[in-house]
Coordinates of C-alpha atoms and ligand atoms in Angstrom, one line a residue:
X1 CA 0.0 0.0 0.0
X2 CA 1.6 3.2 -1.0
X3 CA 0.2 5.2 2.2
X4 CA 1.8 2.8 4.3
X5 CA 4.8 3.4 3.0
X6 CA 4.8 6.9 3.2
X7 CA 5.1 6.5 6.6
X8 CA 7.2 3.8 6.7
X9 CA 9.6 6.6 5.1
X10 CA 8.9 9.3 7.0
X11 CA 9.8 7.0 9.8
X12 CA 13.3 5.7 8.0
X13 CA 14.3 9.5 6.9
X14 CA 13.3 10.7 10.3
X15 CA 15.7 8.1 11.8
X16 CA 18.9 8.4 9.2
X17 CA 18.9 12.6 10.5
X18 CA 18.8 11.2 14.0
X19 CA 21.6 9.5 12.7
X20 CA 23.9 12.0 10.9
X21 CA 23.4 14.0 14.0
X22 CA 25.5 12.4 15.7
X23 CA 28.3 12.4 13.6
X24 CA 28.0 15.7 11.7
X25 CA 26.2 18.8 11.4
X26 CA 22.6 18.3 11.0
X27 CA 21.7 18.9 7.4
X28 CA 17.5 18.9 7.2
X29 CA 16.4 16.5 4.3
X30 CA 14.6 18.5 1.4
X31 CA 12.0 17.6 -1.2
X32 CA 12.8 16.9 -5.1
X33 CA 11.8 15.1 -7.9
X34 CA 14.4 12.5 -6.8
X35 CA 13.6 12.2 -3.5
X36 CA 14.6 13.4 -0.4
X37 CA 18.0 14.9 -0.6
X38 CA 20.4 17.0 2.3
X39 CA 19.4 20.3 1.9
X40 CA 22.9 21.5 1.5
X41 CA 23.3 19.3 -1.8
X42 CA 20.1 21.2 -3.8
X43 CA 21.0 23.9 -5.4
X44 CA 19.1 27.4 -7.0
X45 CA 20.9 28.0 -10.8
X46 CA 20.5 31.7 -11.8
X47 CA 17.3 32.4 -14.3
X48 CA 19.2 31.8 -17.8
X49 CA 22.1 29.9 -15.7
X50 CA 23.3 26.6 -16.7
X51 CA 25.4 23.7 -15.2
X52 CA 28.7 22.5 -16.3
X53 CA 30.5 19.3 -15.4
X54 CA 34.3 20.0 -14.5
X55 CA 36.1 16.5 -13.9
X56 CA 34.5 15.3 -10.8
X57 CA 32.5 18.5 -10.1
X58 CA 29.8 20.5 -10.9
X59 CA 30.2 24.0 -11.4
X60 CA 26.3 26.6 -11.4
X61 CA 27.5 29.3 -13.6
X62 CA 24.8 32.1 -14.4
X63 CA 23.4 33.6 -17.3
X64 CA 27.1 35.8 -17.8
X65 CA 28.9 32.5 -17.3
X66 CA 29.9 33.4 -13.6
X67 CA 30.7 30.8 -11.7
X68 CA 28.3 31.1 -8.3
X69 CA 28.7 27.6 -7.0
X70 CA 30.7 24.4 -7.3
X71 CA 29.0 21.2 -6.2
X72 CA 30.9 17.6 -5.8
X73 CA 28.8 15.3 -6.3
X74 CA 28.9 11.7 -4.9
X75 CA 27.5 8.9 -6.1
X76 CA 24.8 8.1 -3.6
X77 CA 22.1 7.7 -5.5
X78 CA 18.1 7.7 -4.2
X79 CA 16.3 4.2 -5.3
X80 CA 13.5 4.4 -6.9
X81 CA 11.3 3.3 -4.1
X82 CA 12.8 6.7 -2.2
X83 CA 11.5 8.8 -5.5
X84 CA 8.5 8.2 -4.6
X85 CA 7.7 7.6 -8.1
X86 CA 4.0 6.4 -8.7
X87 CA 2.9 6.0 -11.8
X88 CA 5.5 6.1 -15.0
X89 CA 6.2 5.3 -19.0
X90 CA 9.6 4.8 -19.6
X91 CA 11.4 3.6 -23.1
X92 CA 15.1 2.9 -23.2
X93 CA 17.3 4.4 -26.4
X94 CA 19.4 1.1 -26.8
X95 CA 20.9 2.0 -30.3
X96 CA 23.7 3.5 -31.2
X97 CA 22.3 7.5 -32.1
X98 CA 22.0 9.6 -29.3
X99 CA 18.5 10.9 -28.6
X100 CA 18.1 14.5 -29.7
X101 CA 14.8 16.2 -28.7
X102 CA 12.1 14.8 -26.3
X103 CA 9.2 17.5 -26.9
X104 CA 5.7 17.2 -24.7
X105 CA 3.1 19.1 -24.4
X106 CA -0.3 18.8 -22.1
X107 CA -2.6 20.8 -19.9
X108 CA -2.1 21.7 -16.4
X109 CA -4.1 20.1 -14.8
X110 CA -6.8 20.9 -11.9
X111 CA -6.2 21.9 -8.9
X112 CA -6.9 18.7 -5.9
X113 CA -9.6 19.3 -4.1
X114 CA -8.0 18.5 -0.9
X115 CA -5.0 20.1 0.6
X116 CA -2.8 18.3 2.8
X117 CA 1.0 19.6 2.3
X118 CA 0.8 17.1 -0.8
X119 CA 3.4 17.1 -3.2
X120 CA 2.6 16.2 -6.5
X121 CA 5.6 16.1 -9.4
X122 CA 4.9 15.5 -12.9
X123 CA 7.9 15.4 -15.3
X124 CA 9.5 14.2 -18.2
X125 CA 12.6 13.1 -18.0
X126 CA 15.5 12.0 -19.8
X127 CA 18.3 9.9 -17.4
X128 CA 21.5 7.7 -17.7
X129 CA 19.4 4.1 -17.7
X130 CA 20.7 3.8 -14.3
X131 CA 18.9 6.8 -12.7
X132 CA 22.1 8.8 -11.3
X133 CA 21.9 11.6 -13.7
X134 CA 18.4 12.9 -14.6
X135 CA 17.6 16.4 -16.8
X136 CA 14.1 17.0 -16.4
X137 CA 11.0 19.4 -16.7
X138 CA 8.8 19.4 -14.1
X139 CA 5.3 20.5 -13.3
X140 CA 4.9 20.6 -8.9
X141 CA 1.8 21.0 -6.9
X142 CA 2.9 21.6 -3.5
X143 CA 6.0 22.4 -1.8
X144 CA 9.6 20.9 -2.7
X145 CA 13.2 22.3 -2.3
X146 CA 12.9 24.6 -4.9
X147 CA 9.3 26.3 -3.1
X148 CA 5.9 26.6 -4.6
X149 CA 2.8 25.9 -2.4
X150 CA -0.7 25.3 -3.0
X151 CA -0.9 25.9 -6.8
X152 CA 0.8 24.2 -9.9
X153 CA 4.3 25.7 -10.8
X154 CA 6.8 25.0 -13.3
X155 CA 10.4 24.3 -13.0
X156 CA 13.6 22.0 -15.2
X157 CA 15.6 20.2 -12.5
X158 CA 18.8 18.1 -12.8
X159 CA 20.0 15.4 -10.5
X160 CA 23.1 13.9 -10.6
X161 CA 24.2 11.5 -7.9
X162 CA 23.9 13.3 -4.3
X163 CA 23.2 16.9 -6.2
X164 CA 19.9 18.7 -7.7
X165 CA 20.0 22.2 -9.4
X166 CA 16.4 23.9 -10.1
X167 CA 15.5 26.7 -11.7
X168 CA 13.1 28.9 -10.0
X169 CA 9.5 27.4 -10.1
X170 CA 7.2 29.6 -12.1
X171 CA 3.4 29.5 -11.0
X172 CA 0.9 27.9 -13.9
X173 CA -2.6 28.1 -14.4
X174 CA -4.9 24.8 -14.2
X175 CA -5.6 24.0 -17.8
X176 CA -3.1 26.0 -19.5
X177 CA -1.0 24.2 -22.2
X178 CA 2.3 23.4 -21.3
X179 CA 5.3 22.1 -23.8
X180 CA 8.5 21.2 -22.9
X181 CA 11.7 20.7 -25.1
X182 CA 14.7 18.0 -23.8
X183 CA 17.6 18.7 -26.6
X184 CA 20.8 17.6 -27.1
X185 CA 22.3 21.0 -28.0
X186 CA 26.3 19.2 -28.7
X187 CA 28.1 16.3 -28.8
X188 CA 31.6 16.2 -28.4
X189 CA 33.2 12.7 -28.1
X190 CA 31.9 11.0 -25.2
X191 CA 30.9 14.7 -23.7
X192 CA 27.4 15.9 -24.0
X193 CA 25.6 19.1 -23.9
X194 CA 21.7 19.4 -23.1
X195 CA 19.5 22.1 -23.0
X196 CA 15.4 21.6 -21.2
X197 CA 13.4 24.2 -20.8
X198 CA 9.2 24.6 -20.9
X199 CA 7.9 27.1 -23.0
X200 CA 7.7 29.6 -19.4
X201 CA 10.0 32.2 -19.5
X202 CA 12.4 31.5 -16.5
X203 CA 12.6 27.4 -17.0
X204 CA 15.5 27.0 -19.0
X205 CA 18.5 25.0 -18.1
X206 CA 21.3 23.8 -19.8
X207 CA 23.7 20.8 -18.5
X208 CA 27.2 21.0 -20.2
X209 CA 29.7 18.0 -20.3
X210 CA 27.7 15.6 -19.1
X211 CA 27.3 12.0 -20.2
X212 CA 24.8 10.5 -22.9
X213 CA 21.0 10.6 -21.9
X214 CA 19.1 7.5 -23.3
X215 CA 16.5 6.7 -20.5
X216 CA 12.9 8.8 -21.1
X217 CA 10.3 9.2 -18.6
X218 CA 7.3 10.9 -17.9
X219 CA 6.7 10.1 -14.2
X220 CA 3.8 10.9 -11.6
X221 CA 5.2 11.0 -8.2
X222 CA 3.3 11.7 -4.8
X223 CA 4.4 12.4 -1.0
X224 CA 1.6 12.8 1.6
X225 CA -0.7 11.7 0.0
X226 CA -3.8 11.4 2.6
X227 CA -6.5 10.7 0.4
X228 CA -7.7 10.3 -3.2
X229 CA -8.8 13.9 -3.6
X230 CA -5.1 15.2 -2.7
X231 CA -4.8 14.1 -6.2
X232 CA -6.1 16.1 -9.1
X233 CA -9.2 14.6 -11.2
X234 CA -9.3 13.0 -14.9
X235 CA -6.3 12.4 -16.4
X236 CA -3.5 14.1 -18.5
X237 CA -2.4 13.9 -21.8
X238 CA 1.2 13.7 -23.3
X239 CA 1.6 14.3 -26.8
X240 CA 5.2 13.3 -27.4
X241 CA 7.5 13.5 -30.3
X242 CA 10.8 12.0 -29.7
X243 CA 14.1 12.6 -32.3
X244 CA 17.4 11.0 -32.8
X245 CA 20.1 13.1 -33.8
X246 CA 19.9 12.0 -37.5
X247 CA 16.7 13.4 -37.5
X248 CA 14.8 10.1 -37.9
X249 CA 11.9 10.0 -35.4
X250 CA 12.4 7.8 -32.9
X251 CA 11.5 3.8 -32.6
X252 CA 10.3 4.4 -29.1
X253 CA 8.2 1.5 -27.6
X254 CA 7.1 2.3 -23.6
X255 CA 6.9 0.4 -20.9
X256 CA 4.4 1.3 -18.2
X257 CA 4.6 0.9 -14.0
X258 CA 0.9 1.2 -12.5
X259 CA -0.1 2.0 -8.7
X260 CA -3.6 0.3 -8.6
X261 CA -3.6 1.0 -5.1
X262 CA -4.0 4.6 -5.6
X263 CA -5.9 4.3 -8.8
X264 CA -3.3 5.9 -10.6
X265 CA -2.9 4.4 -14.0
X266 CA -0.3 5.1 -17.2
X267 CA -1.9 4.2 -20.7
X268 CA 0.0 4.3 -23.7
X269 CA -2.4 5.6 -26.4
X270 CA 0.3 5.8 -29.6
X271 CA 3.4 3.8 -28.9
X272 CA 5.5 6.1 -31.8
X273 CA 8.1 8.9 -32.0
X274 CA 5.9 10.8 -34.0
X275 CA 3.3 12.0 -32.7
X276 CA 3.1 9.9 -29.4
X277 CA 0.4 9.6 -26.8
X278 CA 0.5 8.9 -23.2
X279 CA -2.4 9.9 -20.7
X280 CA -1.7 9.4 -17.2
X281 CA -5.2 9.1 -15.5
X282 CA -5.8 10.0 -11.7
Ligands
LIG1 C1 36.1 18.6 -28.0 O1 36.8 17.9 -27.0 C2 38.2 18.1 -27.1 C3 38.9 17.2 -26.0 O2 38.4 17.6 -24.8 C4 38.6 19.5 -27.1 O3 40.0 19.7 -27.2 C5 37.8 20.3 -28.2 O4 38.1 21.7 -28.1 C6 36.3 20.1 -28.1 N1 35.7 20.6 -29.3 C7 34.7 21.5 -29.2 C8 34.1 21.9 -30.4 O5 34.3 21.9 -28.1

Protein backbone atom coordinates (compact mmCIF):
# COMPACT_ATOMS: atom_id res chain seq x y z
CA UNK A 1 0.00 0.00 0.00
CA UNK A 2 1.59 3.22 -1.01
CA UNK A 3 0.16 5.24 2.20
CA UNK A 4 1.75 2.77 4.35
CA UNK A 5 4.78 3.37 2.96
CA UNK A 6 4.80 6.90 3.16
CA UNK A 7 5.07 6.53 6.64
CA UNK A 8 7.23 3.78 6.66
CA UNK A 9 9.62 6.56 5.05
CA UNK A 10 8.95 9.32 7.05
CA UNK A 11 9.85 6.98 9.83
CA UNK A 12 13.31 5.73 7.99
CA UNK A 13 14.35 9.45 6.86
CA UNK A 14 13.30 10.72 10.29
CA UNK A 15 15.66 8.08 11.79
CA UNK A 16 18.93 8.43 9.22
CA UNK A 17 18.85 12.61 10.50
CA UNK A 18 18.84 11.23 13.99
CA UNK A 19 21.57 9.48 12.66
CA UNK A 20 23.91 11.97 10.93
CA UNK A 21 23.39 13.99 13.99
CA UNK A 22 25.48 12.39 15.71
CA UNK A 23 28.33 12.38 13.56
CA UNK A 24 28.01 15.69 11.70
CA UNK A 25 26.16 18.85 11.44
CA UNK A 26 22.60 18.33 11.01
CA UNK A 27 21.73 18.86 7.41
CA UNK A 28 17.47 18.86 7.19
CA UNK A 29 16.40 16.49 4.34
CA UNK A 30 14.56 18.51 1.39
CA UNK A 31 12.03 17.62 -1.18
CA UNK A 32 12.79 16.88 -5.07
CA UNK A 33 11.81 15.10 -7.93
CA UNK A 34 14.41 12.53 -6.78
CA UNK A 35 13.59 12.16 -3.53
CA UNK A 36 14.65 13.38 -0.35
CA UNK A 37 17.98 14.86 -0.55
CA UNK A 38 20.41 16.96 2.34
CA UNK A 39 19.40 20.28 1.95
CA UNK A 40 22.93 21.46 1.54
CA UNK A 41 23.26 19.33 -1.75
CA UNK A 42 20.11 21.23 -3.82
CA UNK A 43 20.95 23.86 -5.42
CA UNK A 44 19.09 27.40 -7.02
CA UNK A 45 20.90 27.99 -10.77
CA UNK A 46 20.48 31.73 -11.78
CA UNK A 47 17.31 32.40 -14.34
CA UNK A 48 19.18 31.75 -17.75
CA UNK A 49 22.12 29.94 -15.65
CA UNK A 50 23.28 26.60 -16.70
CA UNK A 51 25.42 23.68 -15.24
CA UNK A 52 28.66 22.53 -16.31
CA UNK A 53 30.47 19.31 -15.42
CA UNK A 54 34.27 19.97 -14.51
CA UNK A 55 36.06 16.48 -13.85
CA UNK A 56 34.51 15.26 -10.85
CA UNK A 57 32.54 18.47 -10.10
CA UNK A 58 29.82 20.53 -10.93
CA UNK A 59 30.22 24.00 -11.36
CA UNK A 60 26.31 26.56 -11.43
CA UNK A 61 27.45 29.29 -13.58
CA UNK A 62 24.76 32.11 -14.38
CA UNK A 63 23.39 33.57 -17.26
CA UNK A 64 27.09 35.77 -17.82
CA UNK A 65 28.89 32.47 -17.30
CA UNK A 66 29.87 33.37 -13.58
CA UNK A 67 30.69 30.83 -11.67
CA UNK A 68 28.33 31.07 -8.34
CA UNK A 69 28.65 27.63 -7.00
CA UNK A 70 30.70 24.43 -7.32
CA UNK A 71 29.01 21.23 -6.19
CA UNK A 72 30.86 17.62 -5.79
CA UNK A 73 28.82 15.31 -6.29
CA UNK A 74 28.93 11.70 -4.86
CA UNK A 75 27.54 8.88 -6.10
CA UNK A 76 24.82 8.15 -3.64
CA UNK A 77 22.07 7.67 -5.54
CA UNK A 78 18.12 7.66 -4.18
CA UNK A 79 16.33 4.20 -5.34
CA UNK A 80 13.46 4.35 -6.93
CA UNK A 81 11.27 3.29 -4.14
CA UNK A 82 12.75 6.65 -2.22
CA UNK A 83 11.51 8.78 -5.46
CA UNK A 84 8.47 8.17 -4.60
CA UNK A 85 7.66 7.64 -8.08
CA UNK A 86 4.02 6.42 -8.68
CA UNK A 87 2.94 5.95 -11.82
CA UNK A 88 5.51 6.10 -15.01
CA UNK A 89 6.20 5.32 -19.02
CA UNK A 90 9.56 4.75 -19.64
CA UNK A 91 11.39 3.65 -23.05
CA UNK A 92 15.07 2.93 -23.18
CA UNK A 93 17.33 4.43 -26.42
CA UNK A 94 19.38 1.09 -26.81
CA UNK A 95 20.90 2.04 -30.29
CA UNK A 96 23.69 3.46 -31.18
CA UNK A 97 22.33 7.53 -32.12
CA UNK A 98 21.99 9.60 -29.29
CA UNK A 99 18.53 10.85 -28.60
CA UNK A 100 18.09 14.52 -29.73
CA UNK A 101 14.78 16.21 -28.74
CA UNK A 102 12.13 14.83 -26.35
CA UNK A 103 9.25 17.47 -26.88
CA UNK A 104 5.66 17.17 -24.68
CA UNK A 105 3.09 19.05 -24.35
CA UNK A 106 -0.32 18.84 -22.10
CA UNK A 107 -2.62 20.79 -19.88
CA UNK A 108 -2.12 21.74 -16.41
CA UNK A 109 -4.08 20.11 -14.81
CA UNK A 110 -6.82 20.86 -11.89
CA UNK A 111 -6.22 21.88 -8.92
CA UNK A 112 -6.90 18.75 -5.88
CA UNK A 113 -9.59 19.26 -4.06
CA UNK A 114 -7.97 18.52 -0.87
CA UNK A 115 -5.00 20.15 0.63
CA UNK A 116 -2.76 18.33 2.79
CA UNK A 117 1.01 19.64 2.31
CA UNK A 118 0.77 17.10 -0.80
CA UNK A 119 3.41 17.12 -3.20
CA UNK A 120 2.56 16.15 -6.50
CA UNK A 121 5.63 16.13 -9.39
CA UNK A 122 4.87 15.51 -12.87
CA UNK A 123 7.93 15.44 -15.32
CA UNK A 124 9.51 14.22 -18.17
CA UNK A 125 12.56 13.08 -18.02
CA UNK A 126 15.46 12.01 -19.82
CA UNK A 127 18.26 9.85 -17.38
CA UNK A 128 21.47 7.75 -17.65
CA UNK A 129 19.44 4.12 -17.66
CA UNK A 130 20.72 3.80 -14.25
CA UNK A 131 18.88 6.79 -12.70
CA UNK A 132 22.07 8.77 -11.34
CA UNK A 133 21.95 11.59 -13.73
CA UNK A 134 18.38 12.88 -14.64
CA UNK A 135 17.57 16.37 -16.84
CA UNK A 136 14.08 16.96 -16.39
CA UNK A 137 10.97 19.44 -16.75
CA UNK A 138 8.76 19.35 -14.12
CA UNK A 139 5.31 20.53 -13.33
CA UNK A 140 4.90 20.57 -8.90
CA UNK A 141 1.78 20.96 -6.86
CA UNK A 142 2.86 21.62 -3.49
CA UNK A 143 5.96 22.38 -1.78
CA UNK A 144 9.55 20.91 -2.67
CA UNK A 145 13.18 22.34 -2.29
CA UNK A 146 12.93 24.60 -4.86
CA UNK A 147 9.31 26.35 -3.09
CA UNK A 148 5.92 26.59 -4.64
CA UNK A 149 2.76 25.87 -2.38
CA UNK A 150 -0.75 25.25 -3.03
CA UNK A 151 -0.88 25.92 -6.77
CA UNK A 152 0.83 24.19 -9.91
CA UNK A 153 4.30 25.70 -10.79
CA UNK A 154 6.77 25.03 -13.25
CA UNK A 155 10.35 24.28 -12.98
CA UNK A 156 13.57 21.97 -15.21
CA UNK A 157 15.56 20.17 -12.49
CA UNK A 158 18.80 18.10 -12.84
CA UNK A 159 19.97 15.35 -10.49
CA UNK A 160 23.12 13.95 -10.56
CA UNK A 161 24.17 11.49 -7.89
CA UNK A 162 23.88 13.34 -4.33
CA UNK A 163 23.19 16.89 -6.17
CA UNK A 164 19.95 18.73 -7.71
CA UNK A 165 19.96 22.21 -9.36
CA UNK A 166 16.44 23.86 -10.13
CA UNK A 167 15.47 26.69 -11.66
CA UNK A 168 13.06 28.91 -10.00
CA UNK A 169 9.51 27.44 -10.12
CA UNK A 170 7.20 29.61 -12.10
CA UNK A 171 3.42 29.47 -11.04
CA UNK A 172 0.90 27.89 -13.89
CA UNK A 173 -2.56 28.13 -14.35
CA UNK A 174 -4.90 24.78 -14.24
CA UNK A 175 -5.63 24.04 -17.79
CA UNK A 176 -3.09 26.00 -19.53
CA UNK A 177 -1.00 24.20 -22.22
CA UNK A 178 2.27 23.39 -21.28
CA UNK A 179 5.30 22.11 -23.78
CA UNK A 180 8.46 21.16 -22.87
CA UNK A 181 11.66 20.67 -25.07
CA UNK A 182 14.70 17.97 -23.81
CA UNK A 183 17.56 18.73 -26.56
CA UNK A 184 20.78 17.57 -27.07
CA UNK A 185 22.31 20.99 -28.02
CA UNK A 186 26.32 19.16 -28.73
CA UNK A 187 28.14 16.32 -28.83
CA UNK A 188 31.61 16.21 -28.45
CA UNK A 189 33.20 12.72 -28.11
CA UNK A 190 31.90 10.98 -25.24
CA UNK A 191 30.91 14.69 -23.74
CA UNK A 192 27.41 15.90 -23.98
CA UNK A 193 25.58 19.14 -23.91
CA UNK A 194 21.71 19.44 -23.14
CA UNK A 195 19.52 22.15 -23.02
CA UNK A 196 15.45 21.62 -21.24
CA UNK A 197 13.39 24.23 -20.81
CA UNK A 198 9.24 24.57 -20.86
CA UNK A 199 7.95 27.14 -23.03
CA UNK A 200 7.70 29.62 -19.44
CA UNK A 201 10.00 32.21 -19.47
CA UNK A 202 12.45 31.45 -16.53
CA UNK A 203 12.57 27.40 -17.04
CA UNK A 204 15.47 26.96 -19.00
CA UNK A 205 18.48 25.05 -18.05
CA UNK A 206 21.30 23.82 -19.77
CA UNK A 207 23.72 20.83 -18.50
CA UNK A 208 27.20 20.99 -20.18
CA UNK A 209 29.70 18.02 -20.28
CA UNK A 210 27.71 15.56 -19.13
CA UNK A 211 27.28 12.01 -20.17
CA UNK A 212 24.76 10.46 -22.85
CA UNK A 213 20.99 10.57 -21.89
CA UNK A 214 19.06 7.47 -23.31
CA UNK A 215 16.49 6.69 -20.49
CA UNK A 216 12.85 8.77 -21.13
CA UNK A 217 10.35 9.16 -18.65
CA UNK A 218 7.32 10.91 -17.92
CA UNK A 219 6.67 10.11 -14.20
CA UNK A 220 3.84 10.91 -11.59
CA UNK A 221 5.15 10.96 -8.25
CA UNK A 222 3.30 11.71 -4.85
CA UNK A 223 4.37 12.39 -1.03
CA UNK A 224 1.58 12.84 1.63
CA UNK A 225 -0.68 11.72 -0.02
CA UNK A 226 -3.79 11.37 2.64
CA UNK A 227 -6.53 10.73 0.35
CA UNK A 228 -7.67 10.30 -3.20
CA UNK A 229 -8.79 13.89 -3.55
CA UNK A 230 -5.12 15.23 -2.72
CA UNK A 231 -4.79 14.12 -6.15
CA UNK A 232 -6.13 16.10 -9.14
CA UNK A 233 -9.21 14.57 -11.25
CA UNK A 234 -9.35 12.97 -14.90
CA UNK A 235 -6.31 12.38 -16.44
CA UNK A 236 -3.53 14.08 -18.49
CA UNK A 237 -2.45 13.87 -21.80
CA UNK A 238 1.17 13.67 -23.31
CA UNK A 239 1.61 14.28 -26.82
CA UNK A 240 5.25 13.26 -27.37
CA UNK A 241 7.48 13.50 -30.32
CA UNK A 242 10.82 11.99 -29.69
CA UNK A 243 14.06 12.59 -32.31
CA UNK A 244 17.42 11.01 -32.78
CA UNK A 245 20.09 13.13 -33.83
CA UNK A 246 19.89 12.05 -37.46
CA UNK A 247 16.71 13.36 -37.55
CA UNK A 248 14.75 10.13 -37.88
CA UNK A 249 11.90 10.04 -35.39
CA UNK A 250 12.44 7.82 -32.95
CA UNK A 251 11.46 3.82 -32.61
CA UNK A 252 10.30 4.39 -29.11
CA UNK A 253 8.19 1.47 -27.65
CA UNK A 254 7.11 2.35 -23.63
CA UNK A 255 6.91 0.40 -20.88
CA UNK A 256 4.36 1.28 -18.24
CA UNK A 257 4.63 0.92 -14.02
CA UNK A 258 0.94 1.22 -12.52
CA UNK A 259 -0.15 1.99 -8.68
CA UNK A 260 -3.56 0.33 -8.59
CA UNK A 261 -3.59 0.96 -5.10
CA UNK A 262 -3.96 4.64 -5.60
CA UNK A 263 -5.88 4.28 -8.81
CA UNK A 264 -3.25 5.90 -10.63
CA UNK A 265 -2.86 4.36 -14.04
CA UNK A 266 -0.33 5.14 -17.22
CA UNK A 267 -1.88 4.23 -20.73
CA UNK A 268 0.02 4.31 -23.73
CA UNK A 269 -2.40 5.59 -26.41
CA UNK A 270 0.27 5.81 -29.56
CA UNK A 271 3.36 3.83 -28.91
CA UNK A 272 5.50 6.08 -31.78
CA UNK A 273 8.10 8.87 -32.00
CA UNK A 274 5.94 10.78 -34.03
CA UNK A 275 3.27 11.99 -32.66
CA UNK A 276 3.14 9.89 -29.43
CA UNK A 277 0.38 9.65 -26.76
CA UNK A 278 0.51 8.89 -23.15
CA UNK A 279 -2.41 9.93 -20.74
CA UNK A 280 -1.75 9.36 -17.20
CA UNK A 281 -5.17 9.12 -15.46
CA UNK A 282 -5.82 9.99 -11.68
C1 LIG B 1 36.07 18.55 -28.03
O1 LIG B 1 36.80 17.94 -26.97
C2 LIG B 1 38.21 18.08 -27.13
C3 LIG B 1 38.86 17.24 -26.04
O2 LIG B 1 38.36 17.59 -24.77
C4 LIG B 1 38.58 19.55 -27.09
O3 LIG B 1 39.97 19.71 -27.23
C5 LIG B 1 37.85 20.30 -28.18
O4 LIG B 1 38.09 21.68 -28.06
C6 LIG B 1 36.35 20.05 -28.09
N1 LIG B 1 35.69 20.61 -29.25
C7 LIG B 1 34.68 21.47 -29.16
C8 LIG B 1 34.08 21.94 -30.45
O5 LIG B 1 34.26 21.88 -28.10
Amino acid sequence: MRFSLITFSSAALIGLLTHSALAAPVSSLVLTPGGYHASNKVHPVPTGGRVSHVGSDIHVLDTSDNLVYIATPTTTVATPEQTGSVTDAHWLNTGSIPIYFFLNTWNVPPVPATWHGQTIFLFNAIALSTFEASLQTVLQYGGSAAGGGEYWAVATWYLYGSEAFYTTPVEVTPGQSLATSIELIEVNGTVYDYLAAFDVAGTELGVNGGEQLTLTTKTLESYGVTEASDYPTGETEFSINILLYNNDFAPVSWSVVDDPADGLSTTVNTNSGDGGVITITY
